[in-house]
Amino acid sequence: MHTIHLTTADLARVRVGPTLGPMAETLFSLTTLRGRGEEALFGAWRRRARRAPDVRFPVLGAIAPAVPPCFDMAVLAGPGGDFSEGRESFLASPRRAVEAELDFYAGRHGRVPAALDGLADSSAARREVLSAVETYHRAAVGPHWDRVRAHLDAERVRRGMILLDRGVEGLLSGLHPAIRWTPPAVHITAPGPGGDFVLDGRGLLVVPSFFLRAPVVMYAADGPADPILIYPAALGADRAADVWTTGTSARALANLLGRTRASVLTAIADGVLTTGALARRIGITSAAVSQHTGVLREAGLITTRRHHGGVLHTLTPTGLALLDRRRPPAP
């Protein structure tokens, strides 16, 4: 059992993020690839990915061995909007941080495998590991990343609306059956030895994962990064099957709405909710944003309301279903 202790200051800083990024999800997927469970969700992906020659690097098995724990490369890479951010963060990881992860790994497995040897001191060793992970990403995760990201964006919107409507209690009490909220602490049932996490006012970032099917806590007691609670995004068999289909959902959305309007809708799903913030994110004028949000509002994809002297845009269930590539339920 893991327990996260939250003070009043921590509760005021609970946020919901969309994803840790493509490198983290690629690393999480290694355990899913090795496993046999969740066949309805990941069976088609596993069969396709295992046929690719680019998933057979020894280093991938070293990162995610048959018996946990994994080498927690995602902690070292940190959150990143694209793969290159994770790559640079991993290369720049302090020696002591890499040593700490390797020591934890060796403490559970008895040794550090040769494929991970030298990571603390050698940039060449880190680049070699990154090369294998990036090649695997291109073969197994990259072709589906747009759809995975769209699903995580939609999941973030769902949880964000719960946070707005029901507060922190509503958010933390409904994330996953293995996560239990008993104020002022979050209890996570997970295999292996438990631990207590004291946030000291840093707050908590709550982030969904597509490939992880059990919650995980990312926490560095002396690190600058915010503590992160990663939970499995809600995922049904129909949605999973749609993710594994070929094609690029972002391109399809742009073909349907136009590139700029699709960017506006996606940015709203990503939590950019005001006209000014949308203009800065997309690189157009506020007047142009207002024109595009007007069209999206007329189409029933977003709603707009006054908020502290400005306006706040949010997705409707129809807009959410469009991004999530599922048809809204019949009335």
XYZ file of C-alpha atoms in Angstrom, residues 33-270:
238
model
C 3.814 -5.854 -24.569
C 5.386 -8.525 -22.368
C 2.137 -9.359 -20.562
C -0.834 -11.454 -21.604
C -3.674 -9.781 -19.736
C -6.187 -7.239 -21.059
C -6.419 -9.197 -24.314
C -9.554 -7.356 -25.446
C -7.725 -4.035 -25.114
C -4.179 -4.824 -26.213
C -4.271 -8.182 -27.990
C -4.365 -6.755 -31.529
C -1.581 -4.290 -30.714
C 0.608 -6.975 -29.124
C 0.303 -9.298 -32.096
C 1.242 -6.532 -34.523
C 4.056 -5.131 -32.373
C 5.634 -8.522 -31.685
C 5.983 -9.181 -35.410
C 8.155 -6.069 -35.811
C 11.901 -6.841 -35.687
C 12.495 -3.506 -33.927
C 11.052 -4.722 -30.596
C 13.698 -7.393 -29.932
C 16.514 -5.330 -28.435
C 17.987 -6.899 -25.250
C 17.911 -3.484 -23.590
C 14.102 -3.397 -23.802
C 13.906 -6.618 -21.810
C 16.348 -5.159 -19.296
C 14.239 -2.021 -18.853
C 11.031 -4.037 -18.394
C 11.953 -7.503 -17.070
C 9.413 -10.285 -16.633
C 9.404 -9.709 -12.878
C 9.026 -6.104 -11.690
C 10.247 -3.569 -10.910
C 11.285 -1.982 -14.178
C 14.196 0.377 -14.619
C 12.261 3.610 -14.127
C 13.571 5.512 -17.136
C 10.290 7.485 -17.262
C 11.189 9.170 -13.963
C 14.524 10.291 -15.418
C 12.985 11.456 -18.708
C 10.129 13.275 -16.968
C 7.064 14.717 -18.696
C 7.564 15.807 -22.306
C 5.367 17.086 -25.089
C 7.330 15.139 -27.677
C 9.923 12.390 -27.754
C 12.841 14.798 -28.107
C 12.034 16.457 -24.759
C 12.200 13.124 -22.977
C 15.420 12.275 -24.796
C 17.150 15.488 -23.721
C 15.926 15.184 -20.132
C 17.235 11.626 -19.885
C 20.615 12.603 -21.332
C 20.856 15.498 -18.869
C 19.812 13.445 -15.805
C 22.224 13.956 -12.897
C 24.551 11.058 -12.172
C 23.124 10.598 -8.681
C 19.574 10.328 -10.030
C 20.539 7.590 -12.506
C 22.538 5.784 -9.824
C 19.542 5.878 -7.484
C 17.315 4.210 -10.098
C 19.979 1.601 -10.905
C 20.581 0.884 -7.199
C 16.855 0.363 -6.627
C 16.710 -1.954 -9.659
C 19.752 -3.940 -8.499
C 18.377 -4.167 -4.972
C 15.300 -5.982 -6.276
C 16.896 -8.051 -9.063
C 20.309 -8.697 -7.531
C 22.288 -6.962 -10.267
C 22.167 -4.431 -13.091
C 22.061 -6.186 -16.495
C 24.845 -5.543 -18.963
C 22.448 -3.707 -21.284
C 22.046 -0.976 -18.640
C 25.661 -0.897 -17.477
C 27.390 2.481 -17.534
C 24.264 4.656 -17.681
C 25.282 6.729 -14.668
C 28.618 7.835 -16.136
C 28.498 7.406 -19.898
C 26.538 9.605 -22.291
C 27.329 7.047 -25.018
C 25.605 4.325 -22.979
C 22.570 6.559 -22.488
C 22.395 7.291 -26.214
C 22.568 3.592 -27.013
C 19.626 2.875 -24.714
C 17.708 5.813 -26.169
C 18.337 4.564 -29.694
C 16.713 1.212 -28.880
C 13.752 2.839 -27.126
C 13.211 5.315 -29.969
C 13.369 2.571 -32.605
C 10.823 0.569 -30.624
C 8.636 3.678 -30.308
C 8.593 4.174 -34.083
C 7.577 0.554 -34.628
C 5.081 -0.054 -31.825
C 3.702 3.196 -30.402
C 4.416 6.023 -32.837
C 1.928 4.859 -35.522
C -0.868 5.044 -32.929
C 0.316 8.057 -30.934
C -2.161 10.607 -32.340
C -5.094 8.413 -31.314
C -3.552 7.557 -27.947
C -2.986 11.263 -27.268
C -6.552 12.132 -28.345
C -7.898 9.544 -25.906
C -5.764 10.910 -23.077
C -6.836 14.480 -23.918
C -10.470 13.416 -23.685
C -9.806 11.581 -20.425
C -8.226 14.720 -18.997
C -11.303 16.759 -19.945
C -13.568 14.241 -18.210
C -11.527 14.377 -15.014
C -11.190 18.151 -15.219
C -14.961 18.525 -15.371
C -15.273 16.277 -12.315
C -12.761 18.492 -10.511
C -14.794 21.594 -11.437
C -18.130 20.058 -10.472
C -17.229 17.951 -7.430
C -13.880 19.284 -6.262
C -10.765 17.375 -5.220
C -12.797 14.779 -3.309
C -14.818 13.904 -6.397
C -11.667 13.653 -8.495
C -9.563 11.521 -6.156
C -12.381 9.204 -5.072
C -13.230 8.052 -8.602
C -9.921 7.600 -10.416
C -9.497 3.813 -10.171
C -10.580 0.914 -7.932
C -7.013 0.641 -6.591
C -7.036 4.309 -5.505
C -8.894 5.179 -2.307
C -9.387 8.693 -0.968
C -9.677 8.978 2.826
C -9.040 12.645 3.700
C -6.374 13.850 3.955
C -4.600 10.943 2.232
C -4.717 8.930 -0.987
C -4.121 5.188 -0.602
C -2.931 3.201 -3.631
C -3.038 -0.579 -3.637
C -0.043 -1.786 -5.625
C 2.265 -4.830 -5.659
C 5.548 -4.689 -3.804
C 6.512 -2.875 -0.613
C 4.493 0.174 0.280
C 5.630 3.686 0.989
C 4.527 7.023 2.397
C 4.807 10.194 0.330
C 4.776 13.607 2.017
C 4.262 16.399 -0.521
C 5.282 19.379 1.650
C 2.988 21.815 -0.155
C 4.185 20.930 -3.677
C 0.733 19.700 -4.616
C -0.143 16.706 -6.761
C -0.332 16.319 -10.519
C -2.851 13.653 -11.572
C -2.128 12.204 -15.032
C -3.820 9.393 -17.005
C -1.889 6.688 -18.835
C -3.038 4.665 -21.819
C -0.710 1.672 -21.401
C -0.376 1.447 -17.618
C -3.188 -0.631 -16.152
C -2.298 -0.057 -12.498
C -1.683 3.263 -10.711
C 1.872 4.467 -10.092
C 3.382 7.297 -8.029
C 6.329 9.264 -9.442
C 8.009 11.149 -6.626
C 11.447 12.566 -5.871
C 11.834 13.768 -2.300
C 14.556 16.273 -3.211
C 13.633 16.892 -6.850
C 12.141 20.010 -8.438
C 9.413 18.115 -10.299
C 5.899 17.949 -8.902
C 4.816 14.602 -7.418
C 2.690 12.743 -9.970
C -0.076 10.185 -9.509
C -0.448 8.202 -12.745
C -3.693 6.274 -13.111
C -5.036 4.038 -15.913
C -7.284 5.981 -18.274
C -10.741 4.504 -18.737
C -10.539 2.292 -21.812
C -13.090 -0.036 -23.384
C -12.582 -2.690 -26.040
C -14.356 -0.655 -28.743
C -12.207 2.381 -28.102
C -9.020 0.313 -27.986
C -9.889 -1.300 -31.326
C -10.325 2.157 -32.817
C -6.909 3.254 -31.553
C -5.174 0.360 -33.312
C -6.711 1.145 -36.689
C -4.458 2.773 -39.269
C -4.556 6.453 -40.092
C -3.988 9.685 -38.216
C -6.872 11.064 -36.192
C -5.338 14.547 -36.049
C -5.210 14.682 -39.842
C -8.784 13.412 -40.124
C -9.952 16.057 -37.663
C -8.162 18.773 -39.657
C -9.768 17.524 -42.866
C -13.177 17.723 -41.236
C -12.913 21.082 -39.462
C -9.958 22.822 -41.078
C -6.507 22.858 -39.519
C -6.863 25.999 -37.390
C -10.332 25.131 -36.120
C -9.163 21.609 -35.298
C -6.239 23.139 -33.377
C -8.669 25.311 -31.407
C -10.826 22.309 -30.500
C -7.806 20.191 -29.527
C -6.328 23.022 -27.433
C -9.615 23.367 -25.525
C -9.510 19.625 -24.843
C -5.937 20.099 -23.613
